[in-house]
Short mmCIF file of C-alpha atoms and ligand atoms in Angstrom, two decimals:
data_model
loop_
_atom_site.label_atom_id
_atom_site.label_comp_id
_atom_site.label_asym_id
_atom_site.label_seq_id
_atom_site.Cartn_x
_atom_site.Cartn_y
_atom_site.Cartn_z
CA MET A 1345 0.00 0.00 0.00
CA PRO A 1346 1.47 3.41 -0.94
CA ALA A 1347 2.46 5.52 2.02
CA ARG A 1348 0.90 8.86 1.15
CA CYS A 1349 -1.61 9.93 -1.46
CA ARG A 1350 -2.48 13.46 -2.55
CA LEU A 1351 -6.22 13.88 -3.00
CA GLY A 1352 -7.84 15.99 -5.70
CA ASP A 1353 -10.40 18.70 -4.93
CA ALA A 1354 -13.36 16.35 -5.51
CA GLN A 1355 -11.88 13.71 -3.19
CA VAL A 1356 -11.18 16.21 -0.40
CA ALA A 1357 -14.78 17.42 -0.73
CA ALA A 1358 -15.99 13.80 -0.44
CA VAL A 1359 -13.97 13.42 2.77
CA ALA A 1360 -15.48 16.67 4.08
CA ARG A 1361 -19.04 15.50 3.32
CA PHE A 1362 -18.45 12.40 5.39
CA HIS A 1363 -16.53 14.20 8.14
CA HIS A 1364 -19.28 16.79 8.58
CA GLY A 1365 -22.11 14.26 8.53
CA LEU A 1366 -23.63 15.38 5.24
CA VAL A 1367 -23.46 11.75 4.03
CA ASP A 1368 -23.25 8.50 6.02
CA ALA A 1369 -20.82 6.46 3.93
CA ALA A 1370 -17.05 7.03 3.90
CA PRO A 1371 -15.74 7.92 0.43
CA GLU A 1372 -13.92 5.40 -1.75
CA LEU A 1373 -10.31 6.53 -1.90
CA PRO A 1374 -7.28 4.96 -3.59
CA PRO A 1375 -5.42 2.67 -1.14
CA ALA A 1376 -2.87 4.58 0.98
CA GLU A 1377 -1.81 4.93 4.60
CA GLU A 1378 -2.09 8.72 4.62
CA TYR A 1379 -4.07 11.24 2.59
CA GLU A 1380 -3.14 14.88 2.06
CA ASP A 1381 -4.84 17.82 0.37
CA ALA A 1382 -3.41 20.02 -2.42
CA GLN A 1383 -1.42 22.02 0.18
CA GLY A 1384 0.14 18.85 1.64
CA VAL A 1385 -1.95 19.01 4.85
CA LEU A 1386 -2.65 15.57 6.38
CA VAL A 1387 -6.40 15.05 5.90
CA GLY A 1388 -6.74 11.45 7.09
CA THR A 1389 -5.18 8.05 7.63
CA SER A 1390 -6.26 4.54 6.78
CA ASP A 1391 -5.44 1.14 8.29
CA GLY A 1392 -6.59 -0.51 5.07
CA GLU A 1393 -10.22 -0.70 6.22
CA ASP A 1394 -11.27 2.38 8.13
CA LEU A 1395 -10.65 6.00 7.28
CA THR A 1396 -9.69 8.20 10.23
CA ILE A 1397 -10.06 11.88 9.46
CA VAL A 1398 -7.47 14.23 10.94
CA GLU A 1399 -8.68 17.59 9.58
CA VAL A 1400 -10.22 19.04 6.43
CA PRO A 1401 -9.02 22.64 6.46
CA ARG A 1402 -10.92 23.95 3.46
CA TRP A 1403 -14.53 23.16 4.34
CA GLU A 1404 -15.95 24.71 7.52
CA ALA A 1405 -18.23 22.43 9.56
CA PRO A 1406 -21.92 23.18 8.82
CA SER A 1407 -22.62 23.45 12.57
CA ALA A 1408 -19.86 26.08 12.89
CA VAL A 1409 -21.35 28.04 9.98
CA ALA A 1410 -24.80 27.90 11.61
CA ALA A 1411 -23.30 29.11 14.92
CA ARG A 1412 -21.51 31.97 13.14
CA LEU A 1413 -24.75 33.05 11.51
CA ARG A 1414 -26.65 32.85 14.82
CA GLU A 1415 -24.04 35.15 16.38
CA ARG A 1416 -24.87 37.56 13.58
CA GLY A 1417 -28.53 37.37 14.57
CA TRP A 1418 -29.50 34.98 11.75
CA GLU A 1419 -31.74 32.39 13.40
CA SER A 1420 -32.94 29.71 10.94
CA PRO A 1421 -32.32 31.83 7.81
CA ALA A 1422 -33.77 31.09 4.41
CA ALA A 1423 -31.37 29.22 2.14
CA TRP A 1424 -31.02 29.08 -1.61
CA ILE A 1425 -28.83 26.53 -3.38
CA GLY A 1426 -26.94 27.35 -6.58
CA ALA A 1427 -27.67 30.16 -9.03
CA PRO A 1428 -30.12 33.01 -8.28
CA PRO A 1429 -33.71 32.80 -9.56
CA ALA A 1430 -34.56 34.88 -12.63
CA ASP A 1431 -36.63 37.23 -10.44
CA VAL A 1432 -34.82 38.14 -7.23
CA SER A 1433 -37.42 40.66 -6.05
CA ALA A 1434 -39.31 38.05 -4.01
CA LEU A 1435 -36.25 36.95 -2.03
CA PRO A 1436 -36.27 37.67 1.72
CA PRO A 1437 -34.11 40.42 3.26
CA ARG A 1438 -31.60 37.85 4.55
CA LEU A 1439 -30.48 34.86 2.53
CA LEU A 1440 -27.88 32.13 2.92
CA VAL A 1441 -26.68 30.96 -0.50
CA LEU A 1442 -25.08 27.52 -0.64
CA LEU A 1443 -22.91 27.12 -3.74
CA PRO A 1444 -22.08 23.51 -4.66
CA ALA A 1445 -18.32 23.60 -5.18
CA ALA A 1446 -16.96 20.05 -4.81
CA GLY A 1447 -14.25 19.43 -7.39
CA LEU A 1448 -13.54 23.13 -7.88
CA PRO A 1449 -10.42 24.72 -6.41
CA ALA A 1450 -11.10 27.52 -3.92
CA ASP A 1451 -9.71 30.07 -6.38
CA SER A 1452 -11.77 28.73 -9.28
CA ALA A 1453 -12.95 31.50 -11.59
CA ALA A 1454 -16.18 29.61 -12.26
CA LEU A 1455 -16.91 29.61 -8.54
CA ALA A 1456 -16.16 33.34 -8.35
CA GLN A 1457 -18.51 33.93 -11.30
CA ARG A 1458 -21.28 31.99 -9.56
CA ALA A 1459 -20.76 33.98 -6.36
CA ALA A 1460 -20.72 37.26 -8.32
CA ALA A 1461 -24.07 36.36 -9.92
CA TRP A 1462 -25.63 37.00 -6.49
CA GLY A 1463 -24.55 40.67 -6.58
CA VAL A 1464 -27.90 41.51 -8.14
CA ALA A 1465 -29.73 40.15 -5.07
CA ARG A 1466 -27.85 42.52 -2.77
CA ALA A 1467 -29.54 45.52 -4.35
CA GLY A 1468 -31.72 47.50 -1.97
CA GLY A 1469 -29.79 46.42 1.13
CA ARG A 1470 -30.69 42.72 1.09
CA GLU A 1471 -28.08 40.71 3.04
CA VAL A 1472 -26.75 37.69 1.15
CA VAL A 1473 -24.13 35.34 2.57
CA VAL A 1474 -22.59 33.16 -0.16
CA LEU A 1475 -21.01 29.95 1.07
CA PRO A 1476 -19.30 27.33 -1.14
CA VAL A 1477 -20.21 23.85 0.14
CA PRO A 1478 -18.64 20.44 -0.55
CA VAL A 1479 -21.37 18.97 -2.76
CA THR A 1480 -21.07 18.41 -6.49
CA PRO A 1481 -22.44 21.10 -8.84
CA GLY A 1482 -25.26 19.67 -10.93
CA SER A 1483 -25.51 16.41 -8.95
CA PRO A 1484 -25.55 17.13 -5.21
CA GLU A 1485 -25.04 14.07 -2.98
CA LEU A 1486 -27.96 14.86 -0.62
CA PRO A 1487 -31.46 16.32 -0.97
CA PRO A 1488 -31.48 20.14 -1.06
CA GLY A 1489 -33.65 20.41 2.06
CA ASP A 1490 -31.23 18.26 4.05
CA LEU A 1491 -28.28 20.31 2.85
CA ALA A 1492 -29.92 23.56 3.94
CA ALA A 1493 -30.92 22.01 7.31
CA ALA A 1494 -27.30 20.93 7.96
CA TYR A 1495 -26.35 24.60 7.80
CA GLY A 1496 -29.17 25.55 10.19
CA ALA A 1497 -31.28 27.02 7.40
CA GLU A 1498 -34.62 26.40 5.72
CA LEU A 1499 -34.64 25.73 2.01
CA LEU A 1500 -36.39 28.42 0.02
CA GLY A 1501 -35.41 27.19 -3.44
CA ASP A 1502 -32.63 25.93 -5.62
CA GLU A 1503 -31.22 26.30 -9.09
CA PRO A 1504 -28.63 23.53 -9.03
CA GLY A 1505 -28.38 22.78 -12.77
CA ALA A 1506 -24.91 24.23 -13.02
CA ALA A 1507 -23.70 23.95 -16.59
CA PRO A 1508 -20.13 22.69 -16.96
CA LEU A 1509 -17.95 25.62 -16.05
CA GLY A 1510 -16.34 27.66 -18.77
CA THR A 1511 -14.42 30.86 -18.19
CA GLY A 1512 -14.12 31.70 -21.88
CA GLY A 1513 -10.35 31.44 -21.48
CA ARG A 1514 -8.24 29.55 -23.99
CA VAL A 1515 -4.79 28.00 -24.14
CA VAL A 1516 -3.37 27.53 -27.63
CA LEU A 1517 -0.35 25.24 -27.54
CA CYS A 1518 1.59 25.15 -30.80
CA THR A 1519 3.85 22.10 -30.93
CA GLY A 1520 6.24 21.02 -33.67
CA LEU A 1521 9.86 20.64 -34.68
CA SER A 1522 12.39 23.45 -34.43
CA GLY A 1523 11.86 25.66 -37.49
CA ALA A 1524 8.36 24.32 -38.11
CA GLY A 1525 6.90 27.81 -37.81
CA LYS A 1526 5.52 27.76 -34.26
CA SER A 1527 6.83 31.21 -33.25
CA THR A 1528 5.95 32.83 -36.57
CA ILE A 1529 2.39 31.47 -36.57
CA ALA A 1530 1.92 32.13 -32.84
CA ALA A 1531 2.90 35.78 -33.30
CA ARG A 1532 0.36 36.22 -36.11
CA VAL A 1533 -2.33 34.36 -34.13
CA VAL A 1534 -1.77 36.81 -31.27
CA GLU A 1535 -2.32 39.76 -33.63
CA LEU A 1536 -5.52 38.23 -34.96
CA LEU A 1537 -6.82 37.46 -31.46
CA VAL A 1538 -6.16 41.03 -30.35
CA GLU A 1539 -8.03 42.26 -33.43
CA ALA A 1540 -10.90 40.00 -32.29
CA GLY A 1541 -10.88 41.82 -28.96
CA ARG A 1542 -9.15 39.24 -26.79
CA THR A 1543 -6.42 39.94 -24.26
CA VAL A 1544 -3.55 37.59 -25.03
CA THR A 1545 -0.30 36.46 -23.41
CA LEU A 1546 2.36 34.96 -25.67
CA LEU A 1547 4.57 32.35 -24.03
CA ASP A 1548 7.14 31.78 -26.75
CA GLY A 1549 9.84 29.15 -26.42
CA ASP A 1550 12.92 31.37 -26.49
CA GLU A 1551 11.59 33.98 -24.09
CA VAL A 1552 10.28 31.37 -21.65
CA ARG A 1553 13.69 29.72 -21.56
CA HIS A 1554 15.25 33.07 -20.58
CA HIS A 1555 12.85 33.67 -17.69
CA LEU A 1556 10.43 31.02 -16.45
CA SER A 1557 12.70 28.10 -17.42
CA ALA A 1558 16.15 29.69 -17.12
CA GLY A 1559 18.74 27.03 -16.32
CA LEU A 1560 16.85 24.13 -17.86
CA GLY A 1561 18.46 22.08 -20.63
CA PHE A 1562 17.10 19.61 -23.17
CA SER A 1563 17.00 16.30 -21.29
CA ARG A 1564 13.56 14.70 -21.23
CA ALA A 1565 13.11 15.74 -17.59
CA ASP A 1566 14.07 19.36 -18.31
CA ARG A 1567 11.86 19.55 -21.40
CA ASP A 1568 8.94 18.14 -19.39
CA THR A 1569 9.52 20.67 -16.61
CA ASN A 1570 9.68 23.47 -19.17
CA VAL A 1571 6.41 22.46 -20.85
CA LEU A 1572 4.64 21.90 -17.52
CA ARG A 1573 5.66 25.35 -16.34
CA ILE A 1574 4.39 26.92 -19.52
CA GLY A 1575 1.15 24.95 -19.14
CA TRP A 1576 0.75 25.98 -15.53
CA VAL A 1577 1.13 29.69 -16.27
CA ALA A 1578 -1.16 29.36 -19.31
CA ALA A 1579 -3.82 27.63 -17.19
CA GLN A 1580 -3.73 30.48 -14.66
CA ILE A 1581 -4.31 32.95 -17.48
CA ALA A 1582 -7.16 30.94 -19.03
CA LYS A 1583 -8.94 30.39 -15.75
CA HIS A 1584 -9.59 34.13 -15.55
CA GLY A 1585 -10.86 34.33 -19.09
CA GLY A 1586 -7.59 35.28 -20.80
CA THR A 1587 -5.97 33.63 -23.79
CA ALA A 1588 -2.44 32.23 -23.72
CA VAL A 1589 -0.62 31.26 -26.89
CA CYS A 1590 2.39 29.02 -26.31
CA ALA A 1591 5.03 27.79 -28.76
CA PRO A 1592 7.38 25.20 -27.27
CA ILE A 1593 8.52 22.13 -29.21
CA ALA A 1594 6.76 20.05 -26.49
CA PRO A 1595 7.95 16.76 -28.02
CA TYR A 1596 6.36 14.34 -25.53
CA ALA A 1597 2.68 13.31 -25.74
CA GLU A 1598 2.38 12.47 -22.05
CA VAL A 1599 3.29 15.92 -20.83
CA ARG A 1600 1.12 17.61 -23.49
CA SER A 1601 -1.81 15.57 -22.12
CA GLU A 1602 -0.93 16.60 -18.60
CA VAL A 1603 -1.06 20.25 -19.65
CA ARG A 1604 -4.43 19.65 -21.37
CA ARG A 1605 -5.83 18.16 -18.15
CA GLU A 1606 -4.59 21.04 -15.99
CA VAL A 1607 -5.92 23.69 -18.37
CA GLU A 1608 -9.34 22.03 -18.66
CA ARG A 1609 -9.47 21.60 -14.88
CA GLN A 1610 -8.87 25.33 -14.42
CA ALA A 1611 -10.71 26.81 -17.39
CA GLY A 1612 -13.27 24.16 -18.36
CA PRO A 1613 -13.81 21.63 -21.15
CA GLY A 1614 -12.74 22.81 -24.58
CA SER A 1615 -10.41 25.49 -23.24
CA PHE A 1616 -7.26 23.73 -24.51
CA VAL A 1617 -6.44 23.84 -28.22
CA LEU A 1618 -3.50 21.75 -29.35
CA VAL A 1619 -2.05 22.96 -32.65
CA HIS A 1620 0.39 20.69 -34.44
CA VAL A 1621 2.57 22.75 -36.74
CA ALA A 1622 3.24 19.74 -38.91
CA THR A 1623 6.14 20.91 -41.07
CA SER A 1624 8.23 17.90 -42.09
CA LEU A 1625 11.76 17.40 -40.84
CA THR A 1626 13.00 17.71 -44.43
CA GLU A 1627 11.37 21.13 -44.77
CA CYS A 1628 12.55 22.32 -41.33
CA GLU A 1629 16.08 21.21 -42.13
CA ALA A 1630 15.97 22.93 -45.52
CA ARG A 1631 14.90 26.18 -43.77
CA ASP A 1632 17.50 25.83 -40.99
CA ARG A 1633 16.99 29.46 -40.09
CA LYS A 1634 19.32 29.33 -37.10
CA GLY A 1635 21.84 26.84 -38.51
CA LEU A 1636 20.96 24.41 -35.72
CA TYR A 1637 20.19 21.38 -37.92
CA ALA A 1638 23.59 21.63 -39.61
CA ARG A 1639 25.27 21.78 -36.21
CA ALA A 1640 23.11 18.92 -34.90
CA ARG A 1641 24.05 16.78 -37.95
CA ARG A 1642 27.71 17.48 -37.20
CA GLY A 1643 27.09 16.21 -33.66
CA GLU A 1644 27.68 19.64 -32.12
CA ILE A 1645 24.23 19.76 -30.44
CA PRO A 1646 23.37 16.58 -28.55
CA ALA A 1647 19.77 15.38 -28.22
CA PHE A 1648 18.45 17.64 -30.97
CA THR A 1649 14.75 17.09 -31.64
CA GLY A 1650 14.14 15.22 -34.89
CA ILE A 1651 17.82 14.37 -35.36
CA SER A 1652 19.00 12.70 -32.19
CA ASP A 1653 16.00 13.13 -29.89
CA PRO A 1654 12.36 12.04 -30.36
CA TYR A 1655 9.34 14.05 -31.43
CA GLU A 1656 6.07 12.26 -30.71
CA VAL A 1657 3.60 13.33 -33.40
CA PRO A 1658 0.28 14.33 -31.75
CA VAL A 1659 -2.76 12.16 -32.43
CA ASP A 1660 -5.05 14.48 -30.44
CA ALA A 1661 -4.43 17.87 -32.07
CA GLU A 1662 -7.48 20.09 -32.54
CA VAL A 1663 -5.71 21.77 -35.47
CA THR A 1664 -3.00 20.38 -37.77
CA VAL A 1665 -1.24 23.05 -39.78
CA GLU A 1666 0.74 22.32 -42.92
CA THR A 1667 3.08 25.24 -43.65
CA ALA A 1668 4.91 24.20 -46.82
CA GLY A 1669 3.72 26.35 -49.71
CA ARG A 1670 1.29 28.32 -47.51
CA THR A 1671 1.48 31.84 -46.15
CA VAL A 1672 1.84 32.60 -42.46
CA ASP A 1673 -1.48 34.44 -42.51
CA GLU A 1674 -3.32 31.45 -43.99
CA CYS A 1675 -1.89 29.17 -41.31
CA ALA A 1676 -2.67 31.63 -38.52
CA ARG A 1677 -6.28 32.02 -39.68
CA GLN A 1678 -6.69 28.24 -39.67
CA VAL A 1679 -5.54 28.24 -36.04
CA LEU A 1680 -7.84 31.14 -35.21
CA ASP A 1681 -10.83 29.20 -36.56
CA GLY A 1682 -9.90 26.33 -34.23
CA VAL A 1683 -9.68 28.70 -31.27
CA LEU A 1684 -12.73 30.90 -31.78
CA GLY A 1685 -14.87 28.28 -33.45
CA GLY A 1686 -14.24 25.67 -30.74
N1 PPS B 1714 18.76 19.86 -28.22
C1 PPS B 1714 17.83 20.72 -28.68
N2 PPS B 1714 16.68 20.25 -29.20
C2 PPS B 1714 15.75 21.12 -29.65
N3 PPS B 1714 15.89 22.46 -29.61
C3 PPS B 1714 17.02 22.98 -29.08
C4 PPS B 1714 18.03 22.13 -28.61
N4 PPS B 1714 19.04 22.90 -28.14
C5 PPS B 1714 18.66 24.18 -28.34
N5 PPS B 1714 17.45 24.23 -28.90
C6 PPS B 1714 16.73 25.50 -29.19
O1 PPS B 1714 15.70 25.56 -28.19
C7 PPS B 1714 14.44 25.77 -28.78
C8 PPS B 1714 13.44 24.75 -28.25
O2 PPS B 1714 13.13 25.02 -26.94
P1 PPS B 1714 11.74 24.60 -26.35
O3 PPS B 1714 11.66 25.20 -25.00
O4 PPS B 1714 10.66 24.94 -27.30
O5 PPS B 1714 11.88 23.00 -26.29
S1 PPS B 1714 11.07 21.94 -25.42
O6 PPS B 1714 9.63 22.19 -25.63
O7 PPS B 1714 11.43 22.13 -24.00
O8 PPS B 1714 11.48 20.62 -25.93
C9 PPS B 1714 14.59 25.57 -30.26
O9 PPS B 1714 13.97 26.72 -30.77
P2 PPS B 1714 12.85 26.71 -31.89
O10 PPS B 1714 13.63 26.59 -33.14
O11 PPS B 1714 12.18 28.05 -31.73
O12 PPS B 1714 11.88 25.58 -31.67
C10 PPS B 1714 16.07 25.57 -30.54
O13 PPS B 1714 16.43 26.80 -31.07
N1 ADP B 1715 3.46 29.08 -43.61
C1 ADP B 1715 4.43 29.35 -42.75
N2 ADP B 1715 4.18 29.48 -41.44
C2 ADP B 1715 5.19 29.75 -40.56
N3 ADP B 1715 6.49 29.90 -40.90
C3 ADP B 1715 6.80 29.78 -42.21
C4 ADP B 1715 5.80 29.49 -43.19
N4 ADP B 1715 6.40 29.42 -44.37
C5 ADP B 1715 7.71 29.65 -44.17
N5 ADP B 1715 7.96 29.88 -42.87
C6 ADP B 1715 9.29 30.21 -42.30
O1 ADP B 1715 9.68 29.14 -41.44
C7 ADP B 1715 10.49 29.67 -40.37
C8 ADP B 1715 9.86 29.24 -39.08
O2 ADP B 1715 10.64 29.68 -37.98
P1 ADP B 1715 10.06 29.77 -36.53
O3 ADP B 1715 8.72 30.41 -36.54
O4 ADP B 1715 11.12 30.40 -35.67
O5 ADP B 1715 9.88 28.23 -36.17
P2 ADP B 1715 9.82 27.53 -34.74
O6 ADP B 1715 9.31 28.53 -33.77
O7 ADP B 1715 8.86 26.39 -34.94
O8 ADP B 1715 11.19 27.07 -34.44
C9 ADP B 1715 10.50 31.16 -40.53
O9 ADP B 1715 11.69 31.54 -41.19
C10 ADP B 1715 9.28 31.43 -41.42
O10 ADP B 1715 9.43 32.60 -42.20
#
């Protein structure tokens, strides 16, 4: 049995539901002796059969929330679960809003958007307390009335049909051999996105290696670290609705998939667009804009992608761009269609 296992946001929420008595059954977790949350805090231990919970820092106990509200003079307040009703005028002067948030990180933009939607109900001095709770958006694990009662409140209504979150953010990852045209196309894509009214961050290979990834080389481990860092920054941008265009070689499929997962976790399904700039090695070598292929052929650059190091051709690209015999603008517009149309 592995010693320690890091739980995802949905798993920590499941532990919290059990710990706080919202559900009776302990959650199914992967076998491990100890479980920690995303911050490395010890959440619980297991002897192989029983789960012993140590602490769940993120989710406040419902009874503690109810006590806090009572101290504020809120005895048995009305509760609403999820999104506000279309007409907020009939809502009472005090309202506890329970936002299902299991599986979402605390700094999720989607969560913030859902909380902000309640701003309209605060008009005219109405008091609204918005509280994220550890139940799953769209498919809560307990009846709405029971959830409200756990927080010392009476259910007034609910609008739980939370659509899959989407921040509108996008990450465009251009991958391909050195000289394929990633930087050239990425730069033009940025111009076109700005013309379309988007705010864009360009994370180009060379610049990233001077700043974010300074000191890294071209071993598999260093390349993976480089691409993961780019993906992490890009995901942060996309989760707040921005667009990041990235242009590393990113030769390994596994790490590209890892970046896709992280971006979609932060910014929602469909937010990651993989663009394969599919210029052939023969064409890239013929261009040899920086003279690197000639040096790599002479053995002066070890582990050079396409010559003495692998490039795993993507099988999951949203857009595949052929550059030979085409203009940069044509290629960039093909990418743009994949980004704005998707
Ligand atoms: N060994 C080796 N293999 C490939 N490329 C090399 C190597 N050494 C230096 N360079 C130069 O570094 C640029 C690629 O860096 P990346 O950060 O995009 O690579 S990776 O995604 O981490 O694999 C790449 O730039 P581009 O031509 O813009 O792709 C090369 O100029
Ligand atoms: N359709 C095209 N799209 C992009 N680049 C092209 C195209 N046709 C020719 N090129 C040339 O190919 C080279 C690509 O270089 P670069 O963008 O730095 O590649 P990478 O970033 O993939 O290493 C440039 O000299 C560019 O002018």
